[in-house]
PDB file of C-alpha atoms in Angstrom:
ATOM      1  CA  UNK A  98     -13.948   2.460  15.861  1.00  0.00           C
ATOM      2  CA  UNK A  99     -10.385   2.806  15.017  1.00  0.00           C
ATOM      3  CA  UNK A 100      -9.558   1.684  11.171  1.00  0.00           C
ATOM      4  CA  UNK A 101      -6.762  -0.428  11.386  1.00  0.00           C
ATOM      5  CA  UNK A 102      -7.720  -3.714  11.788  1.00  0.00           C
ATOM      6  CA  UNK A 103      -5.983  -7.511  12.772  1.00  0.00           C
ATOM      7  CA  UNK A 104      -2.454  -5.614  12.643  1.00  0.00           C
ATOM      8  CA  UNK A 105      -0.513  -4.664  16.244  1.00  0.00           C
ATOM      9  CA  UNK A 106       0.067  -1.309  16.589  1.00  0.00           C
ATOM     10  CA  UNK A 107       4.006  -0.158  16.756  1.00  0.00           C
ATOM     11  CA  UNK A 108       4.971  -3.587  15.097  1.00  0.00           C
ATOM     12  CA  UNK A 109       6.558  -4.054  12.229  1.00  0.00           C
ATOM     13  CA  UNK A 110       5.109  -6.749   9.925  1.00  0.00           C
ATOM     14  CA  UNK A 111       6.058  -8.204   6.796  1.00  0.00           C
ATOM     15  CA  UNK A 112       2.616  -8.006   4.539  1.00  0.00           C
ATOM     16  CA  UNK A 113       3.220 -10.784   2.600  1.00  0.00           C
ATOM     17  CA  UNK A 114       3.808 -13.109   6.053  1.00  0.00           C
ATOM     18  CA  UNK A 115      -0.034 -11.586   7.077  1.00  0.00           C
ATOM     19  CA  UNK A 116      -2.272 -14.376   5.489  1.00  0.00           C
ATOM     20  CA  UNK A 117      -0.838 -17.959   4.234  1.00  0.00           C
ATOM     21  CA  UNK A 118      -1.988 -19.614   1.419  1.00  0.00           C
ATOM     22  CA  UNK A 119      -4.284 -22.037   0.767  1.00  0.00           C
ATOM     23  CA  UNK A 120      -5.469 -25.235  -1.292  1.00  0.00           C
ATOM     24  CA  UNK A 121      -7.534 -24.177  -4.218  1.00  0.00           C
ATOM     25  CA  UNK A 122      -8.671 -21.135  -1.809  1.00  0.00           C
ATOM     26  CA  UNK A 123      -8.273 -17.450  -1.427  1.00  0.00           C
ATOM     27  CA  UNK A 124      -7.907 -15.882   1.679  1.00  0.00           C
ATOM     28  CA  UNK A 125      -7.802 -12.996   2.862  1.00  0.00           C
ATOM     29  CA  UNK A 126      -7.670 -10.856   5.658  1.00  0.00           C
ATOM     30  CA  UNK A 127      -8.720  -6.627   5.915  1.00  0.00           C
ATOM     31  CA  UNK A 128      -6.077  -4.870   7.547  1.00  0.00           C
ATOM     32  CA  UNK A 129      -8.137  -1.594   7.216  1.00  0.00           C
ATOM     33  CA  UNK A 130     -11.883   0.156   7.235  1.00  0.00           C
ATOM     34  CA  UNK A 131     -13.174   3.251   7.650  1.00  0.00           C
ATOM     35  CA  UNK A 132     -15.757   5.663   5.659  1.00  0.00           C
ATOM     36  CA  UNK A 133     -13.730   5.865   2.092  1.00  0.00           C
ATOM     37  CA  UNK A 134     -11.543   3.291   2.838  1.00  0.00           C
ATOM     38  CA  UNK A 135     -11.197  -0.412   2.361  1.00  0.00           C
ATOM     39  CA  UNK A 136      -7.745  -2.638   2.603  1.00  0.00           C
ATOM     40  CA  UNK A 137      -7.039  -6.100   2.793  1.00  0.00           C
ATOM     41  CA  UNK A 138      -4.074  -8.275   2.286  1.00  0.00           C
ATOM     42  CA  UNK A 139      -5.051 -11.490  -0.412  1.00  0.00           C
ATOM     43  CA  UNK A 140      -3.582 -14.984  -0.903  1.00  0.00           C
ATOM     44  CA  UNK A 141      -4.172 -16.843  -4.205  1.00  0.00           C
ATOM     45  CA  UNK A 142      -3.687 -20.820  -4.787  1.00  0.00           C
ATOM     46  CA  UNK A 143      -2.354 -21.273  -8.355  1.00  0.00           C
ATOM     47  CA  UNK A 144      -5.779 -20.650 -11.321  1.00  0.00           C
ATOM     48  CA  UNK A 145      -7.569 -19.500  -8.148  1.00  0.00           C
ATOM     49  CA  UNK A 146      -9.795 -15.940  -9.344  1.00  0.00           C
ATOM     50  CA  UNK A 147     -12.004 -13.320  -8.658  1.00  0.00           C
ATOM     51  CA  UNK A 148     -14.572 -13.117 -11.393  1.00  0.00           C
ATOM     52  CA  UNK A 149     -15.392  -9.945 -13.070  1.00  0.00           C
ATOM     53  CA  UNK A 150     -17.527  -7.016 -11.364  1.00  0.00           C
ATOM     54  CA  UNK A 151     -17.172  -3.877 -10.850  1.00  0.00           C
ATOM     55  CA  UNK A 152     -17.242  -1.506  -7.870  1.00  0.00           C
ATOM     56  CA  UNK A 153     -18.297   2.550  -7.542  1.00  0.00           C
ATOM     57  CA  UNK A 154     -14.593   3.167  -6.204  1.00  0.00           C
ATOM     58  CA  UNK A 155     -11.025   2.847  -7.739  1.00  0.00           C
ATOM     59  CA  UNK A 156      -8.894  -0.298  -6.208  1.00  0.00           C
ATOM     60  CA  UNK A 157      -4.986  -0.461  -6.404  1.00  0.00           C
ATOM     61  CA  UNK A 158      -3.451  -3.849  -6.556  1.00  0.00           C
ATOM     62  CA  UNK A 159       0.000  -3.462  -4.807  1.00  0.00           C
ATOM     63  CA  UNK A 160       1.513  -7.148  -6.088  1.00  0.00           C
ATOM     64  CA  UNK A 161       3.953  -8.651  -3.043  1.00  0.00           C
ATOM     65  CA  UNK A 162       4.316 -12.201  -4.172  1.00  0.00           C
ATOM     66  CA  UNK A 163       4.047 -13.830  -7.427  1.00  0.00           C
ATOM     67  CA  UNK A 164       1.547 -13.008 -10.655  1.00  0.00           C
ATOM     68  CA  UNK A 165      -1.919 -11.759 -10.889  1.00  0.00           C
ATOM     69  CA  UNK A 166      -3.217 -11.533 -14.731  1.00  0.00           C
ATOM     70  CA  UNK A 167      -5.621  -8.680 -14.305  1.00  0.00           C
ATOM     71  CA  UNK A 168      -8.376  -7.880 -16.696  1.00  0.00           C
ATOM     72  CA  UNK A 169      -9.481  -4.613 -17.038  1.00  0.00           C
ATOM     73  CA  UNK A 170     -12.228  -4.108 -19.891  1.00  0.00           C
ATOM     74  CA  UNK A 171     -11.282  -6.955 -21.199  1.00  0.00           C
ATOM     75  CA  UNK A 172      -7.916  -5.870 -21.976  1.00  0.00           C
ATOM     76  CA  UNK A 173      -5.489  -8.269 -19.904  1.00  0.00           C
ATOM     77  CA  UNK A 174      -2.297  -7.099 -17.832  1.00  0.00           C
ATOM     78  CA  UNK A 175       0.133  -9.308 -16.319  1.00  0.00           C
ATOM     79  CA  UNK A 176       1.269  -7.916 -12.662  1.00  0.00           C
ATOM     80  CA  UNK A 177       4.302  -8.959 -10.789  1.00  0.00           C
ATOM     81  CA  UNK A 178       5.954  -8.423  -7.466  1.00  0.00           C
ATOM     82  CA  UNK A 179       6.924  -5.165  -6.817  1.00  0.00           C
ATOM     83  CA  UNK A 180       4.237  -3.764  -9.498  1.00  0.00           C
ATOM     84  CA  UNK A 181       1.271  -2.124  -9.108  1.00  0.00           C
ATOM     85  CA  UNK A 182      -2.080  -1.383 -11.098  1.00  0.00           C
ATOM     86  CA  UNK A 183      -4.710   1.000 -10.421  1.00  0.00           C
ATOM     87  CA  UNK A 184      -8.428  -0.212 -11.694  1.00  0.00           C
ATOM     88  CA  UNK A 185     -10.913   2.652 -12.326  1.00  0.00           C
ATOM     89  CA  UNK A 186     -14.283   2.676 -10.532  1.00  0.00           C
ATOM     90  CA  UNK A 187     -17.207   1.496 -12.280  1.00  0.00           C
ATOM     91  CA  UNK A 188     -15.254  -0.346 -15.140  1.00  0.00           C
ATOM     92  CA  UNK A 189     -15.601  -4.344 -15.003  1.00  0.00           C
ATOM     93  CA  UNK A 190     -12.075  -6.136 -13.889  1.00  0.00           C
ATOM     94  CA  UNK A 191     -11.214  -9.463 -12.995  1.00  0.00           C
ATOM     95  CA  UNK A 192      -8.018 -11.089 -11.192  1.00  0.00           C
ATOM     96  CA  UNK A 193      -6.467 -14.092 -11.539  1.00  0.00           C
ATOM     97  CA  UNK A 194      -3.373 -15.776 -10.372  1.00  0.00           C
ATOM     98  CA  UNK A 195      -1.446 -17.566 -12.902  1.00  0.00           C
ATOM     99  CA  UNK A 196       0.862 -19.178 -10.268  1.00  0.00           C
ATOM    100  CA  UNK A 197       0.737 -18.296  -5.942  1.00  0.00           C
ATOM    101  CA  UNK A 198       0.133 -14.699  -5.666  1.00  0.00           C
ATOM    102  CA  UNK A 199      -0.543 -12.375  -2.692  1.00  0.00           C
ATOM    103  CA  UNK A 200      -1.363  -8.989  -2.871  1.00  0.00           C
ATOM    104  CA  UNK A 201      -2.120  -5.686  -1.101  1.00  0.00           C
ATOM    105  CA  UNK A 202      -5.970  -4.360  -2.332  1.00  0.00           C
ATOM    106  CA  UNK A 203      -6.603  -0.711  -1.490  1.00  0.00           C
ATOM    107  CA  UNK A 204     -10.221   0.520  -2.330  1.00  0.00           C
ATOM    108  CA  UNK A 205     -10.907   3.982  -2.167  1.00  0.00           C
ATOM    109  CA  UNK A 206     -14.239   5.622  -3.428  1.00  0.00           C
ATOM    110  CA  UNK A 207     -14.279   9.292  -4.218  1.00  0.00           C
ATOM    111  CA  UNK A 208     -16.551  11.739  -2.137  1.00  0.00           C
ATOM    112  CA  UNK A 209     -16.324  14.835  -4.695  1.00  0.00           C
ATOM    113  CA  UNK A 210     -15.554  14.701  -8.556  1.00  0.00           C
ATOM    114  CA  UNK A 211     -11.691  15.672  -7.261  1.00  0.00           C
ATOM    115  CA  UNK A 212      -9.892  13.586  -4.818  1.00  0.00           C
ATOM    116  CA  UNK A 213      -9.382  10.036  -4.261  1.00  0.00           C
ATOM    117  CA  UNK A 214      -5.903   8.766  -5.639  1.00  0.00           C
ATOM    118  CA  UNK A 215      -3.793  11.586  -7.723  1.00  0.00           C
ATOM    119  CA  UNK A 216      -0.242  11.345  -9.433  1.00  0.00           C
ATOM    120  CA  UNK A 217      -0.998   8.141 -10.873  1.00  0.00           C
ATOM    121  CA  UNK A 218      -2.072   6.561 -14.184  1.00  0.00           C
ATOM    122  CA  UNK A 219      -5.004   4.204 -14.406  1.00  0.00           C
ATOM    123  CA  UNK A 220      -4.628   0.783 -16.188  1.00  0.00           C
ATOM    124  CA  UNK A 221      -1.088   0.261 -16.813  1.00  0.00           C
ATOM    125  CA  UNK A 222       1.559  -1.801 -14.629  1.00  0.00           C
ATOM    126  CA  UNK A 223       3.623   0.419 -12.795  1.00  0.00           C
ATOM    127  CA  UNK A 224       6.630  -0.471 -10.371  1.00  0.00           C
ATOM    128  CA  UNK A 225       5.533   1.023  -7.200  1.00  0.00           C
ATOM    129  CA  UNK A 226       8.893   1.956  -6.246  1.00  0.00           C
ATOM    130  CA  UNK A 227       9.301   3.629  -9.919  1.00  0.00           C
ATOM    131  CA  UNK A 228       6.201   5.780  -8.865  1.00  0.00           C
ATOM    132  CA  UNK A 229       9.106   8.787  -7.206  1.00  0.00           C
ATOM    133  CA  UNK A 230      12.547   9.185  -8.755  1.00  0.00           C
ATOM    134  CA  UNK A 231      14.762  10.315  -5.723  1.00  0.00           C
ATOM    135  CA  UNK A 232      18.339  11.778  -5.792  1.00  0.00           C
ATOM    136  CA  UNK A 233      20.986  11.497  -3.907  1.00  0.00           C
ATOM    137  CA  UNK A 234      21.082  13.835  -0.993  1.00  0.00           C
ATOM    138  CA  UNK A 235      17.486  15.039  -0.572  1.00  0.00           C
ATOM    139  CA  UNK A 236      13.950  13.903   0.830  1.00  0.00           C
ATOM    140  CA  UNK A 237      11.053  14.052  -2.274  1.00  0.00           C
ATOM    141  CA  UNK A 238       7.806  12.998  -1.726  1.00  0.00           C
ATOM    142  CA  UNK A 239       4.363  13.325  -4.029  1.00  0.00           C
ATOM    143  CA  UNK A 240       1.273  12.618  -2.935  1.00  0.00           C
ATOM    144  CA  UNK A 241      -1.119  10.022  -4.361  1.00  0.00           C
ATOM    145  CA  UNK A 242      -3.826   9.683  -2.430  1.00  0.00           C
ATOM    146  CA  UNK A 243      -6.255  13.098  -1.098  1.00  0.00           C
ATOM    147  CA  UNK A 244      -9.155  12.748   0.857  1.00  0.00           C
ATOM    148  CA  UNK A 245     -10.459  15.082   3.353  1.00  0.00           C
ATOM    149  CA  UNK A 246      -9.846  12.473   6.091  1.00  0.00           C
ATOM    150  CA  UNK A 247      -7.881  10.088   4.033  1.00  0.00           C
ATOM    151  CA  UNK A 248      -4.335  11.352   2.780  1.00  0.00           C
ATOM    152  CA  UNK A 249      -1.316   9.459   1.321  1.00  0.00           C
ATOM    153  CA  UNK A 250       2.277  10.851  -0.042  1.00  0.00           C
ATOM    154  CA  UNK A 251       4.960   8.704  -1.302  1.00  0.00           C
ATOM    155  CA  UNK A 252       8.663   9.623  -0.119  1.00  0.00           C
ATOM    156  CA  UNK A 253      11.825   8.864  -1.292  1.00  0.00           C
ATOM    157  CA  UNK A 254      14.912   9.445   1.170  1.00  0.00           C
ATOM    158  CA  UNK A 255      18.370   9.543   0.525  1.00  0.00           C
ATOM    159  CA  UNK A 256      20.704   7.576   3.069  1.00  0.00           C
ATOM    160  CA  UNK A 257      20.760   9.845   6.466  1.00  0.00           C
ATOM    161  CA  UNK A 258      17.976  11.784   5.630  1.00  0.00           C
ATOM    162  CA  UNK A 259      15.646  12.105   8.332  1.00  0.00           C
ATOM    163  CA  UNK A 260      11.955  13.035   8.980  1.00  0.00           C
ATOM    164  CA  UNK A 261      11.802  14.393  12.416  1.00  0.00           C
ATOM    165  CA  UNK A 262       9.678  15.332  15.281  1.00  0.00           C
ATOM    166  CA  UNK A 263       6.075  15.058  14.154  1.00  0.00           C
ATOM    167  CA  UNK A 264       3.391  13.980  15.836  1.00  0.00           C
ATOM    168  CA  UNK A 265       0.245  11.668  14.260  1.00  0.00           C
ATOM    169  CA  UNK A 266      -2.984  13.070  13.998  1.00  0.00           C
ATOM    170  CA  UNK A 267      -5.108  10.104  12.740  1.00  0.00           C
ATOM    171  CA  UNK A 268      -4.050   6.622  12.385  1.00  0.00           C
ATOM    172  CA  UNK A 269      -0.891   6.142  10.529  1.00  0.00           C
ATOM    173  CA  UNK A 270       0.546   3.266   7.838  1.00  0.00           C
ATOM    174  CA  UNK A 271       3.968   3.502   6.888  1.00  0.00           C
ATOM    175  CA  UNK A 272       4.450   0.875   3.991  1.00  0.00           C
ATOM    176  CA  UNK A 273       7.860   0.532   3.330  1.00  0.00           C
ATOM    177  CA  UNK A 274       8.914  -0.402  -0.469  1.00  0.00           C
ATOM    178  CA  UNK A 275      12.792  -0.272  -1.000  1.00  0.00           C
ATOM    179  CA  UNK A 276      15.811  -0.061   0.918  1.00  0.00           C
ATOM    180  CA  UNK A 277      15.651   0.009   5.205  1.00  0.00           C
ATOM    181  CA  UNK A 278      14.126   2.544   7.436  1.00  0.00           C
ATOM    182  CA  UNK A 279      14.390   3.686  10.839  1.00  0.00           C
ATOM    183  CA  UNK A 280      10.691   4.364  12.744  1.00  0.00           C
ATOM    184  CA  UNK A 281      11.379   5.885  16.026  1.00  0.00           C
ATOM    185  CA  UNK A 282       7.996   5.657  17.941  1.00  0.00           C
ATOM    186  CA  UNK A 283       8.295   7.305  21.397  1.00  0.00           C
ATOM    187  CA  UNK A 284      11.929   6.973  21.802  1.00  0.00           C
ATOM    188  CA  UNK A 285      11.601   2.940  20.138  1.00  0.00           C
ATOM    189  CA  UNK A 286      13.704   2.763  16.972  1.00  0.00           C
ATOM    190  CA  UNK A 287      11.831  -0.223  14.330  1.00  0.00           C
ATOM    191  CA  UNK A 288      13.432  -0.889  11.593  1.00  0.00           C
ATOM    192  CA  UNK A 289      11.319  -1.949   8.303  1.00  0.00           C
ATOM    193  CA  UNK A 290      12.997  -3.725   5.503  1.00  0.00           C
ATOM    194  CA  UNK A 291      11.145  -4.131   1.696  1.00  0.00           C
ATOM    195  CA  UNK A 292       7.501  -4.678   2.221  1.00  0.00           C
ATOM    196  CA  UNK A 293       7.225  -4.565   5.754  1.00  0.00           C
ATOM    197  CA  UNK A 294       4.445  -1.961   7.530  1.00  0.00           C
ATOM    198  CA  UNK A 295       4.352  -0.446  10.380  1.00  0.00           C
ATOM    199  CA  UNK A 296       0.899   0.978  12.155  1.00  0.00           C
ATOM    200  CA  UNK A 297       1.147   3.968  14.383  1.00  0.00           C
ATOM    201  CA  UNK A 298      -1.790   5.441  16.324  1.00  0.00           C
ATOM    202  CA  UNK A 299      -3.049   8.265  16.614  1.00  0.00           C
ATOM    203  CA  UNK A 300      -1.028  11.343  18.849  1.00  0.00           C
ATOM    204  CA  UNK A 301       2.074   9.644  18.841  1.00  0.00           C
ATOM    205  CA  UNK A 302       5.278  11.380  18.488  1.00  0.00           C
ATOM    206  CA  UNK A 303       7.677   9.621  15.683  1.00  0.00           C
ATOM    207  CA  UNK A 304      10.998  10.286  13.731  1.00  0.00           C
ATOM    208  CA  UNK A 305      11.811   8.901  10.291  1.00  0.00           C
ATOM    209  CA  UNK A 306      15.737   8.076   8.873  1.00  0.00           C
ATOM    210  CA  UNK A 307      16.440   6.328   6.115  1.00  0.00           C
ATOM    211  CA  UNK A 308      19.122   3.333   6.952  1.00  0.00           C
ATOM    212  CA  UNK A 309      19.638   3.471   3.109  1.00  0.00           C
ATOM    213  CA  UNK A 310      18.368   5.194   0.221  1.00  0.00           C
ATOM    214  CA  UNK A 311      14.598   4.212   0.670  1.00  0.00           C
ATOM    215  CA  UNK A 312      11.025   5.041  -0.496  1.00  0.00           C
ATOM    216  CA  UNK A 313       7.953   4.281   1.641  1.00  0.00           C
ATOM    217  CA  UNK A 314       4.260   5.151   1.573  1.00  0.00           C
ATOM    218  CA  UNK A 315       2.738   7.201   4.588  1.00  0.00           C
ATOM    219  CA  UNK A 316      -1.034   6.773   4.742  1.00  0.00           C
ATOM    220  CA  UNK A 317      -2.993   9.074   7.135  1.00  0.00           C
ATOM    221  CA  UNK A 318      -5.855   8.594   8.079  1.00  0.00           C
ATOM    222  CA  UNK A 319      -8.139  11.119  10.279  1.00  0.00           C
TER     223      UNK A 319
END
């Protein structure tokens, strides 16, 4: 069973515009499944929560709309749009949206003491843009996320720069979180603005340029 889920394939999609909110609800809808991986997109009414648990895999909260105060151990984090917050397995958290809030959940459990999200500090609110500094006339990338069929590297492009002719082994997410980016998917350019994603399956042949300086996540996965 392919892992993407209730996303088109070579369309780009604003994440935010993926699941409306509700009256004194939460919804949500999973965008993503498959052995180490879980990811869903979440809407919050205003005071709406999730109570504290905890979970044998770390979760990143990717914050596209409004505030979530997020309670890790007890200790209490305020996350915006545009920031991010990584919760370590098997601690107890808690979310709760002090006004309309959506968000993009990632859950990924570890299958080996190494592995499983890298490059990135637990607990703390983090811009995810600010995760790569680029500079001007280059392509950087670091990778945060290494699984054996699960891999994920942040890039950050200067205007022009280009990715070019690869081809896509597994399924492929390209999250895109500053600037504008060209896809070309098969000879079809799509262009993805700030917080729009793009879903690319598997053996397709695809080019990358950056409209204007830009950083996107790539997730892989195999």
């Amino acid at each position: 069973m392919n892992a993407i889920r209730n996303i088109k394939l070579n369309e780009v999609i604003t994440l935010k515009d993926l699941v409306p909110y509700g009256e004194k609800t939460i919804n949500s809808l999973m965008i993503a499944l498959k052995n180490s991986l879980n990811s869903a997109i979440f809407a919050f009414d205003k005071d709406e929560m999730l109570s504290e648990h905890s979970a044998p895999a770390d979760a990143l909260v990717y914050v596209l709309d409004g505030e979530l105060e997020i309670s890790i151990n007890k200790v209490i984090y305020k996350v915006r749009a545009g920031e991010m917050i990584l919760m370590p397995a098997n601690i107890p958290h808690a979310l709760k949206a002090t006004e309309k809030a959506k968000m993009l959940l990632i859950i990924v459990k570890k299958q080996e003491e190494v592995g499983g999200f890298i490059n990135l500090e637990y607990s703390k609110e983090i811009i995810m843009k600010d995760i790569l500094i680029g500079f001007k006339g280059g392509v950087v990338s670091k990778r945060v996320l290494n699984l054996e069929n699960l891999t994920s590297l942040m890039f950050a492009l200067s205007e022009n720069e280009e990715i070019e002719h690869n081809q896509t082994e597994g399924e492929l997410i390209i999250l895109n979180l500053d600037g504008k980016l060209n896809v070309t998917i098969n000879g079809s350019i799509k262009t993805l603005k700030e917080d729009q994603i793009l879903a690319i399956p598997p053996n397709t042949l695809y080019e990358i340029k950056a409209k204007t300086d830009n950083k996107f996540l790539l997730i892989e996965i195999n």
